Coordinates of C-alpha atoms in Angstrom, one line a residue:
E75 CA -7.7 -45.1 -6.6
G76 CA -8.0 -41.6 -5.1
A77 CA -5.1 -39.4 -6.0
T78 CA -3.1 -42.1 -7.8
M79 CA -6.0 -42.8 -10.1
W80 CA -5.8 -39.2 -11.1
G81 CA -2.2 -39.4 -12.1
F82 CA -1.4 -37.1 -9.2
A83 CA 1.4 -39.4 -8.1
S84 CA 3.2 -39.2 -11.4
K85 CA 6.7 -40.7 -11.7
G86 CA 9.6 -38.5 -11.1
H87 CA 7.6 -35.7 -9.6
A88 CA 9.6 -33.5 -7.3
L89 CA 8.2 -33.8 -3.8
G90 CA 10.7 -31.5 -2.0
P91 CA 13.8 -32.3 0.1
R92 CA 11.8 -34.0 2.9
A93 CA 9.7 -36.4 0.9
R94 CA 11.1 -39.4 2.7
G95 CA 10.6 -41.2 6.0
A96 CA 7.2 -42.5 7.2
A97 CA 5.4 -41.4 4.1
A98 CA 7.9 -43.1 1.8
A99 CA 7.5 -46.3 3.7
A100 CA 3.8 -46.0 3.6
A101 CA 3.8 -45.2 -0.1
A102 CA 5.9 -48.2 -0.8
A103 CA 3.4 -50.4 1.0
G104 CA 0.5 -48.6 -0.6
D105 CA -0.9 -48.1 2.9
Y106 CA -1.9 -44.9 4.6
E107 CA -3.7 -44.3 7.9
Y108 CA -6.1 -41.8 6.3
D109 CA -7.6 -41.1 2.8
L110 CA -7.6 -37.3 3.5
I111 CA -6.4 -35.0 6.3
S112 CA -7.4 -31.4 6.1
I113 CA -5.3 -28.9 8.0
G114 CA -7.9 -26.3 9.0
A115 CA -11.5 -26.8 10.1
G116 CA -12.9 -23.6 8.7
S117 CA -15.7 -23.5 6.2
G118 CA -13.7 -25.0 3.4
G119 CA -12.0 -27.7 5.4
V120 CA -15.2 -28.8 7.2
R121 CA -17.2 -29.0 3.9
A122 CA -14.5 -30.9 2.0
S123 CA -14.0 -33.4 4.8
R124 CA -17.6 -34.3 5.5
M125 CA -18.4 -34.4 1.8
S126 CA -15.4 -36.7 1.3
T127 CA -16.8 -39.3 3.7
A128 CA -20.3 -38.9 2.1
H129 CA -18.6 -39.7 -1.2
G130 CA -17.0 -42.9 0.1
A131 CA -13.7 -41.8 1.6
G132 CA -12.7 -44.4 4.2
K133 CA -11.0 -42.4 6.9
V134 CA -10.9 -38.6 7.0
A135 CA -9.6 -36.2 9.7
V136 CA -9.4 -32.4 10.2
V137 CA -6.7 -30.7 12.2
E138 CA -7.6 -27.6 14.1
L139 CA -6.2 -25.4 16.9
P140 CA -8.0 -25.0 20.2
F141 CA -10.9 -22.5 20.2
A142 CA -10.4 -18.8 21.0
P143 CA -12.1 -15.7 19.7
K144 CA -8.9 -14.3 18.3
A145 CA -6.8 -16.4 15.9
S146 CA -3.1 -16.9 16.5
D147 CA -0.3 -19.4 16.0
T148 CA -1.8 -21.5 18.9
T149 CA -5.5 -20.7 18.8
G150 CA -8.3 -21.1 16.2
G151 CA -11.4 -23.3 16.5
I152 CA -13.8 -25.4 14.5
G153 CA -15.7 -23.1 12.2
G154 CA -12.8 -20.9 11.3
T155 CA -12.7 -17.2 10.5
C156 CA -16.3 -16.9 9.1
V157 CA -18.0 -18.5 12.1
I158 CA -15.8 -17.3 14.9
R159 CA -14.3 -14.0 13.9
G160 CA -15.6 -13.0 10.5
C161 CA -18.9 -13.0 8.6
V162 CA -21.2 -14.3 11.4
P163 CA -20.1 -12.1 14.3
K164 CA -19.7 -9.1 12.0
K165 CA -23.2 -9.5 10.7
L166 CA -24.6 -9.8 14.3
L167 CA -23.0 -6.5 15.1
V168 CA -24.4 -4.9 11.9
Y169 CA -27.9 -6.1 13.0
G170 CA -27.4 -4.6 16.4
S171 CA -26.2 -1.3 15.1
E172 CA -29.0 -0.8 12.6
F173 CA -31.6 -0.4 15.4
A174 CA -30.2 3.1 16.0
R175 CA -31.4 4.2 12.6
D176 CA -34.7 2.3 13.0
F177 CA -35.4 4.2 16.2
Q178 CA -34.7 7.6 14.5
D179 CA -36.7 6.7 11.4
S180 CA -39.8 5.6 13.4
V181 CA -40.5 9.3 14.4
G182 CA -41.5 10.1 10.8
F183 CA -44.1 7.3 11.1
G184 CA -45.8 8.8 14.2
W185 CA -43.7 7.1 17.0
E186 CA -43.0 9.4 19.9
D187 CA -39.7 11.3 19.5
K188 CA -37.6 10.3 22.5
P189 CA -33.9 10.0 23.2
L190 CA -32.4 6.8 21.9
P191 CA -32.4 4.0 24.6
A192 CA -29.0 3.3 26.1
H193 CA -27.0 0.5 24.5
N194 CA -25.1 -2.1 26.5
W195 CA -22.1 -3.0 24.3
A196 CA -20.8 -5.6 26.8
K197 CA -24.1 -7.4 26.7
L198 CA -24.0 -7.5 22.9
I199 CA -20.5 -9.0 22.9
E200 CA -21.6 -11.5 25.5
R201 CA -24.6 -12.5 23.5
K202 CA -22.5 -12.7 20.3
N203 CA -20.0 -15.0 22.0
S204 CA -22.7 -17.2 23.3
E205 CA -24.0 -17.7 19.7
L206 CA -20.5 -18.4 18.4
N207 CA -20.0 -21.1 21.1
R208 CA -23.2 -22.7 19.9
L209 CA -22.2 -22.5 16.3
T210 CA -18.7 -24.0 16.8
G211 CA -20.2 -26.8 18.8
A212 CA -22.7 -27.4 16.0
Y213 CA -19.8 -27.6 13.5
G214 CA -18.0 -30.1 15.7
R215 CA -21.1 -32.3 15.9
T216 CA -21.6 -32.1 12.2
L217 CA -18.1 -33.5 11.7
G218 CA -18.7 -36.2 14.2
N219 CA -22.0 -37.2 12.5
A220 CA -20.1 -37.4 9.2
N221 CA -17.5 -39.7 10.7
V222 CA -14.7 -37.1 10.4
E223 CA -12.1 -37.3 13.1
V224 CA -11.0 -34.0 14.7
I225 CA -7.4 -33.9 15.7
E226 CA -6.7 -30.8 18.0
G227 CA -3.4 -29.1 17.7
R228 CA -1.2 -27.3 15.2
G229 CA -0.8 -29.2 12.0
K230 CA 2.4 -29.3 9.9
I231 CA 3.2 -31.0 6.6
V232 CA 6.2 -33.2 7.0
D233 CA 6.2 -34.5 3.5
A234 CA 3.8 -35.3 0.6
H235 CA 1.9 -37.9 2.7
T236 CA 2.6 -37.1 6.3
V237 CA 1.1 -34.5 8.7
E238 CA 2.5 -33.9 12.1
V239 CA 0.3 -32.5 14.9
D240 CA 2.1 -31.5 18.1
G241 CA 4.8 -34.1 17.6
K242 CA 2.7 -37.0 16.4
Q243 CA 2.8 -38.0 12.8
Y244 CA -0.1 -39.3 10.6
T245 CA 0.1 -40.7 7.1
T246 CA -2.5 -39.9 4.5
Q247 CA -3.0 -40.4 0.8
N248 CA -4.2 -36.8 0.3
I249 CA -3.5 -33.6 2.3
L250 CA -5.8 -30.6 2.1
V251 CA -4.5 -27.2 3.2
A252 CA -7.5 -25.0 4.3
V253 CA -6.0 -22.7 6.9
G254 CA -7.5 -19.5 5.6
G255 CA -5.9 -16.1 6.4
L256 CA -5.0 -13.7 9.2
P257 CA -5.3 -9.9 9.4
W258 CA -2.3 -8.1 8.1
M259 CA -0.9 -4.7 9.2
P260 CA 1.5 -2.3 7.5
D261 CA 4.9 -2.3 9.1
I262 CA 4.7 1.2 10.7
P263 CA 6.0 2.3 14.1
G264 CA 3.4 1.6 16.8
K265 CA 1.5 -1.0 14.8
E266 CA 1.4 -3.2 18.0
L267 CA -0.9 -0.5 19.5
C268 CA -3.5 -1.0 16.8
I269 CA -6.4 -3.5 16.7
T270 CA -7.6 -5.7 13.9
S271 CA -11.0 -7.0 13.1
D272 CA -10.4 -9.9 15.5
D273 CA -9.9 -7.4 18.3
A274 CA -12.8 -5.2 17.2
L275 CA -15.2 -8.0 17.7
E276 CA -14.0 -8.4 21.3
L277 CA -13.6 -4.9 22.5
P278 CA -14.7 -4.6 26.2
Q279 CA -16.3 -1.2 25.5
L280 CA -17.4 0.9 22.6
P281 CA -14.7 3.5 21.7
K282 CA -16.0 7.1 21.5
K283 CA -13.6 7.9 18.7
I284 CA -12.0 5.4 16.4
A285 CA -9.7 5.6 13.3
I286 CA -10.2 2.8 10.8
V287 CA -7.4 2.4 8.3
G288 CA -8.4 0.7 5.0
G289 CA -10.9 1.0 2.3
G290 CA -12.1 -2.6 1.7
Y291 CA -15.0 -4.8 2.9
I292 CA -13.8 -5.0 6.5
A293 CA -13.0 -1.3 6.9
V294 CA -16.3 0.0 5.6
E295 CA -18.4 -2.6 7.5
F296 CA -16.8 -1.8 10.8
A297 CA -17.0 1.9 10.1
G298 CA -20.8 1.5 9.7
I299 CA -21.1 -0.5 12.9
F300 CA -19.2 1.9 15.1
N301 CA -20.8 4.9 13.5
S302 CA -24.3 3.6 14.0
F303 CA -23.5 2.8 17.7
G304 CA -22.6 6.5 18.1
A305 CA -18.8 6.5 17.9
E306 CA -17.0 9.2 15.9
V307 CA -15.5 7.3 13.0
H308 CA -12.7 8.4 10.7
L309 CA -12.0 6.2 7.7
F310 CA -8.5 6.5 6.1
Y311 CA -7.7 4.9 2.7
R312 CA -4.9 5.3 0.1
Q313 CA -7.1 5.6 -3.0
P314 CA -9.5 8.4 -4.0
L315 CA -12.4 6.1 -3.3
P316 CA -13.1 3.1 -1.0
L317 CA -13.9 -0.4 -2.1
R318 CA -11.2 -1.0 -4.7
G319 CA -12.2 -3.6 -7.3
F320 CA -15.9 -2.7 -7.3
D321 CA -17.6 -0.7 -10.0
E322 CA -16.3 2.9 -10.1
E323 CA -19.8 4.4 -10.2
C324 CA -20.8 2.3 -7.2
R325 CA -17.7 3.3 -5.3
E326 CA -18.5 7.0 -5.9
F327 CA -22.1 6.4 -4.7
M328 CA -21.0 4.5 -1.6
A329 CA -18.5 7.1 -0.6
A330 CA -21.1 9.8 -0.7
Q331 CA -23.5 7.7 1.3
Y332 CA -20.9 6.9 4.0
A333 CA -20.1 10.6 4.3
E334 CA -23.9 11.4 4.5
S335 CA -24.2 8.9 7.4
G336 CA -21.6 10.7 9.4
I337 CA -18.4 8.8 8.8
I338 CA -15.5 11.2 8.3
L339 CA -13.6 10.1 5.2
H340 CA -9.9 10.6 4.6
P341 CA -9.2 9.6 1.0
E342 CA -5.6 9.4 -0.3
E343 CA -4.3 9.4 3.3
S344 CA -1.9 6.8 4.6
P345 CA -0.8 5.9 8.1
L346 CA 2.8 6.6 9.1
A347 CA 3.0 6.0 12.8
V348 CA 0.9 5.3 15.9
E349 CA 2.0 6.3 19.5
K350 CA 0.4 6.3 22.9
T351 CA -0.2 9.7 24.5
A352 CA 0.3 10.5 28.2
D353 CA -3.4 10.0 28.9
G354 CA -3.5 6.6 27.2
Q355 CA -5.0 7.6 23.9
L356 CA -3.5 6.9 20.5
K357 CA -2.0 9.5 18.2
L358 CA -2.3 8.5 14.6
T359 CA 0.2 10.3 12.2
T360 CA -0.7 10.1 8.6
S361 CA 0.6 11.5 5.3
E362 CA -1.7 14.5 5.9
G363 CA -1.4 15.2 9.6
E364 CA -2.1 13.7 13.0
E365 CA -5.1 13.2 15.3
V366 CA -5.8 11.4 18.6
F367 CA -8.2 8.5 19.0
D368 CA -9.4 6.0 21.5
E369 CA -8.6 3.1 19.1
V370 CA -6.8 2.7 15.8
M371 CA -8.1 -0.3 13.8
M372 CA -6.0 -1.6 10.9
A373 CA -8.3 -3.1 8.3
T374 CA -5.6 -3.3 5.7
G375 CA -6.1 -6.7 4.3
R376 CA -5.5 -10.3 5.1
R377 CA -2.6 -12.7 4.3
A378 CA -2.6 -16.5 3.9
N379 CA -1.9 -18.3 7.2
T380 CA 0.8 -20.5 5.8
K381 CA 3.8 -19.6 8.0
G382 CA 5.3 -22.6 9.7
L383 CA 3.1 -25.2 7.9
G384 CA 6.1 -26.9 6.3
L385 CA 4.9 -26.1 2.7
E386 CA 8.3 -24.9 1.6
E387 CA 10.0 -28.1 2.8
A388 CA 7.4 -30.2 1.1
G389 CA 8.1 -28.4 -2.2
V390 CA 4.7 -26.7 -2.5
E391 CA 4.8 -23.7 -4.8
M392 CA 3.7 -20.4 -3.1
R393 CA 3.4 -16.8 -4.1
P394 CA 5.4 -14.0 -2.4
N395 CA 2.4 -13.1 -0.3
G396 CA 2.3 -16.6 1.2
S397 CA -0.7 -17.9 -0.7
I398 CA -0.6 -21.3 -2.4
V399 CA -0.6 -21.8 -6.1
V400 CA -3.1 -24.4 -7.3
D401 CA -4.4 -25.6 -10.6
E402 CA -8.0 -25.7 -11.8
Y403 CA -8.7 -28.7 -9.6
S404 CA -7.3 -27.0 -6.4
R405 CA -4.2 -29.2 -6.7
T406 CA -0.8 -27.9 -5.8
N407 CA 2.4 -28.8 -7.7
V408 CA 2.9 -31.6 -5.2
P409 CA 0.3 -34.2 -6.5
S410 CA -1.0 -35.4 -3.2
I411 CA -1.4 -31.9 -1.6
F412 CA -4.4 -29.7 -2.3
A413 CA -5.5 -26.3 -1.1
I414 CA -8.9 -24.4 -1.0
G415 CA -10.3 -21.2 0.3
D416 CA -8.6 -17.9 1.2
V417 CA -5.2 -19.6 1.5
T418 CA -5.2 -19.9 -2.4
D419 CA -6.1 -16.2 -2.8
R420 CA -8.6 -16.8 -5.6
I421 CA -12.0 -15.4 -4.5
N422 CA -11.8 -15.0 -0.8
L423 CA -15.4 -15.6 0.2
T424 CA -16.8 -18.3 2.5
P425 CA -19.3 -19.7 -0.1
V426 CA -16.5 -20.0 -2.6
A427 CA -14.4 -22.1 -0.1
L428 CA -17.5 -24.3 0.4
M429 CA -17.9 -24.7 -3.4
E430 CA -14.2 -25.5 -3.8
G431 CA -14.4 -28.1 -1.0
M432 CA -17.4 -29.9 -2.6
A433 CA -15.6 -29.9 -6.0
L434 CA -12.5 -31.4 -4.5
A435 CA -14.5 -34.2 -2.6
K436 CA -16.1 -35.1 -5.9
T437 CA -12.8 -35.1 -7.7
L438 CA -11.0 -37.3 -5.2
F439 CA -13.7 -39.8 -4.1
L440 CA -16.5 -39.9 -6.7
N441 CA -14.3 -40.2 -9.7
E442 CA -15.9 -37.0 -11.0
P443 CA -13.2 -34.5 -12.0
T444 CA -14.8 -31.3 -10.9
K445 CA -13.4 -27.8 -11.4
P446 CA -14.6 -25.1 -9.0
D447 CA -16.6 -22.5 -11.0
H448 CA -15.5 -19.0 -10.2
T449 CA -17.6 -17.2 -12.7
F450 CA -20.5 -14.9 -11.7
V451 CA -20.0 -15.3 -8.0
A452 CA -22.2 -12.8 -6.1
S453 CA -20.9 -10.9 -3.1
A454 CA -22.0 -8.3 -0.7
V455 CA -20.5 -5.6 1.5
F456 CA -22.5 -5.2 4.7
S457 CA -21.7 -1.6 5.2
Q458 CA -24.5 1.0 5.9
P459 CA -25.9 1.1 3.3
P460 CA -24.9 -2.3 1.9
L461 CA -23.6 -3.0 -1.6
A462 CA -24.1 -6.2 -3.5
S463 CA -23.0 -7.3 -6.9
V464 CA -22.7 -10.2 -9.4
G465 CA -20.7 -10.3 -12.6
Y466 CA -18.6 -7.6 -14.0
S467 CA -18.1 -3.9 -13.2
E468 CA -18.6 -1.4 -16.0
E469 CA -14.9 -1.1 -16.4
Q470 CA -14.3 -4.9 -16.6
A471 CA -17.2 -5.3 -19.0
K472 CA -15.8 -2.7 -21.3
E473 CA -12.5 -4.5 -21.5
L474 CA -14.1 -7.9 -21.9
Y475 CA -17.0 -7.2 -24.3
G476 CA -16.2 -3.9 -25.9
D477 CA -19.8 -2.9 -26.7
V478 CA -21.8 -2.4 -23.5
D479 CA -25.1 -0.9 -22.6
V480 CA -25.4 0.5 -19.1
Y481 CA -28.7 1.0 -17.2
T482 CA -28.8 3.0 -13.9
S483 CA -31.3 4.2 -11.4
S484 CA -30.7 6.3 -8.3
F485 CA -33.7 6.9 -6.1
R486 CA -34.9 7.6 -2.5
P487 CA -36.6 4.4 -1.1
M488 CA -40.2 4.7 -0.2
K489 CA -39.5 4.2 3.5
N490 CA -37.2 7.2 3.6
T491 CA -39.9 9.6 2.2
L492 CA -41.7 9.6 5.6
S493 CA -38.7 8.9 7.8
G494 CA -36.7 11.8 6.4
N495 CA -33.6 9.6 6.2
P496 CA -31.4 11.0 3.4
Q497 CA -30.0 7.6 2.4
R498 CA -30.5 6.8 -1.3
S499 CA -30.4 3.5 -3.3
F500 CA -28.6 2.9 -6.5
M501 CA -29.0 0.1 -9.1
K502 CA -27.0 -0.7 -12.2
L503 CA -27.3 -3.3 -14.9
I504 CA -24.5 -3.9 -17.4
V505 CA -25.5 -5.6 -20.7
D506 CA -23.4 -7.1 -23.4
A507 CA -24.7 -5.2 -26.4
K508 CA -24.0 -8.1 -28.9
T509 CA -25.9 -10.8 -27.0
D510 CA -28.2 -8.7 -24.7
K511 CA -27.0 -10.8 -21.8
V512 CA -26.9 -9.1 -18.4
V513 CA -23.2 -9.5 -17.4
G514 CA -23.2 -7.3 -14.3
C515 CA -25.7 -6.2 -11.7
H516 CA -25.0 -3.9 -8.8
V517 CA -27.3 -2.8 -6.0
A518 CA -26.6 -0.3 -3.2
G519 CA -29.2 0.2 -0.5
D520 CA -31.2 -1.6 2.1
D521 CA -31.6 -5.4 1.5
A522 CA -29.1 -5.3 -1.4
A523 CA -27.7 -8.7 -0.5
E524 CA -31.1 -10.3 -0.2
M525 CA -32.0 -9.0 -3.6
M526 CA -28.7 -10.0 -5.2
Q527 CA -28.9 -13.7 -4.3
G528 CA -32.0 -14.1 -6.5
V529 CA -30.6 -12.0 -9.3
A530 CA -27.4 -13.9 -9.3
I531 CA -29.3 -17.1 -10.3
A532 CA -30.6 -15.3 -13.4
V533 CA -27.3 -13.8 -14.3
K534 CA -25.5 -17.1 -13.8
M535 CA -28.1 -18.8 -16.1
G536 CA -27.4 -16.2 -18.9
A537 CA -30.6 -14.1 -18.6
T538 CA -30.9 -11.3 -21.1
K539 CA -32.0 -7.7 -20.6
A540 CA -35.2 -8.7 -22.5
D541 CA -35.7 -11.4 -19.8
F542 CA -35.5 -8.8 -17.1
D543 CA -37.8 -6.5 -19.0
A544 CA -40.4 -9.3 -19.5
T545 CA -40.5 -10.0 -15.7
V546 CA -43.3 -8.4 -13.8
G547 CA -42.2 -6.5 -10.8
I548 CA -43.3 -6.8 -7.2
H549 CA -44.9 -3.5 -6.1
P550 CA -44.1 -1.6 -4.0
T551 CA -40.5 -2.7 -3.6
A552 CA -37.1 -1.3 -4.3
A553 CA -36.2 -4.5 -6.1
E554 CA -38.8 -3.9 -8.9
E555 CA -36.4 -1.2 -10.2
L556 CA -34.3 -4.1 -11.6
V557 CA -37.0 -5.1 -14.0
T558 CA -38.3 -1.6 -14.9
M559 CA -35.1 0.1 -16.1
R560 CA -36.1 0.5 -19.7
T561 CA -34.0 3.5 -20.9
V562 CA -30.3 3.0 -21.4
T563 CA -28.2 5.4 -19.4
R564 CA -25.2 5.2 -21.8
Q565 CA -23.9 3.1 -24.6
V566 CA -20.3 2.2 -24.7
R567 CA -18.9 1.0 -28.0
R568 CA -15.4 -0.3 -28.9
E569 CA -14.6 2.7 -31.0
T570 CA -15.6 4.9 -28.1
I571 CA -13.0 3.2 -25.9
A572 CA -10.3 3.5 -28.7
A573 CA -11.1 7.2 -29.0

């Protein structure tokens, strides 16, 4: 049953140099203390564990480090990155920062023009932390209600069926690695003076001037937060445009909107060194010059948190960046060891980790081999303005389908006509010309993520452009633009690409 039923314990499989000891004895007896131990109680580990008990697993445990706002080799917490130091606290700060624009916009609707009310940054951080404590407690109770044991400490894989936590060993039929990732910084002089997203969520006071290095989700989201709270924000990134991997036209639009909002952009500019000045500020030296800031934040990516887990000793195949190689069932090359979430570096999003965890629980304990479905996964960047998308960019669609019809619309939202706010919205549909299926949808502007969740259902189901056109819009909304774009902006054909 379990992993053995799946042929995961195939004869002669290399389990690494330390596949002996307690696990070997347990395997010989066919007896393990647990059916599944998950190392990591973030979104993926919690979901996989509690769904495993729901699907009939006898004894399941999660291993997690003690709670702390900032992750380290000795601290973590139930709920993981998303709940404690990622999506949730970030979104709370986004909400808080957006009031500044609301106050300014209200004047155009007849509200008295007064100076902005003072903001108490320390109070916001205190309120945010109170909510995080509530959430991590709720996650713990959810595990308890699901009969999942929580083992606090640092987990390490001893061999294919043994996990060690702070010196004590536990045998298990299956091991799940769901440890997520940690912020990564480029190796430049003075990097120890910089902060990461973990630190940015815990700053004791709002910086008056901050440099943010990076052009991805985290960089542009925090740039929007600090900018809206009144800080002078400089955004440095190596490429000509931010948000690498997104649709090029959307990247151009977003860069223009960020600049319009007051963020000072530094494209094609890389950090070289950071040093502390005599008055305690930080001097950032880049490929184009130098400037002094209150804080320098590195938002230069994340890396799998696999150091010291014992994966190499157990024979688990890993990539040079530390992420774990898995097959389509989230199984590593060691038959009894699985991995899900950011540690596998597939699609590094919380809902994807949840989906992978649910698929794994079905595979192991319901006798239903289930592959995680990574197609048409919607995502959103909670910058200001936000950007949301599902499916392919225009560039990807050209490569995949050849013949593509592109529909676009750029407009000033109704609210901004009275407020005077210069922010615009942009929408884009990408259609496979042969089948008429909508294979990409991109929305930039207020409430983009809320719109996209509904659109993603239609795109996932294979809706055609004709289906969109046949849908009656809701008026007056920005979202109705998605079903009223009748005129094709451009037609891309395979021979055009070849030319």
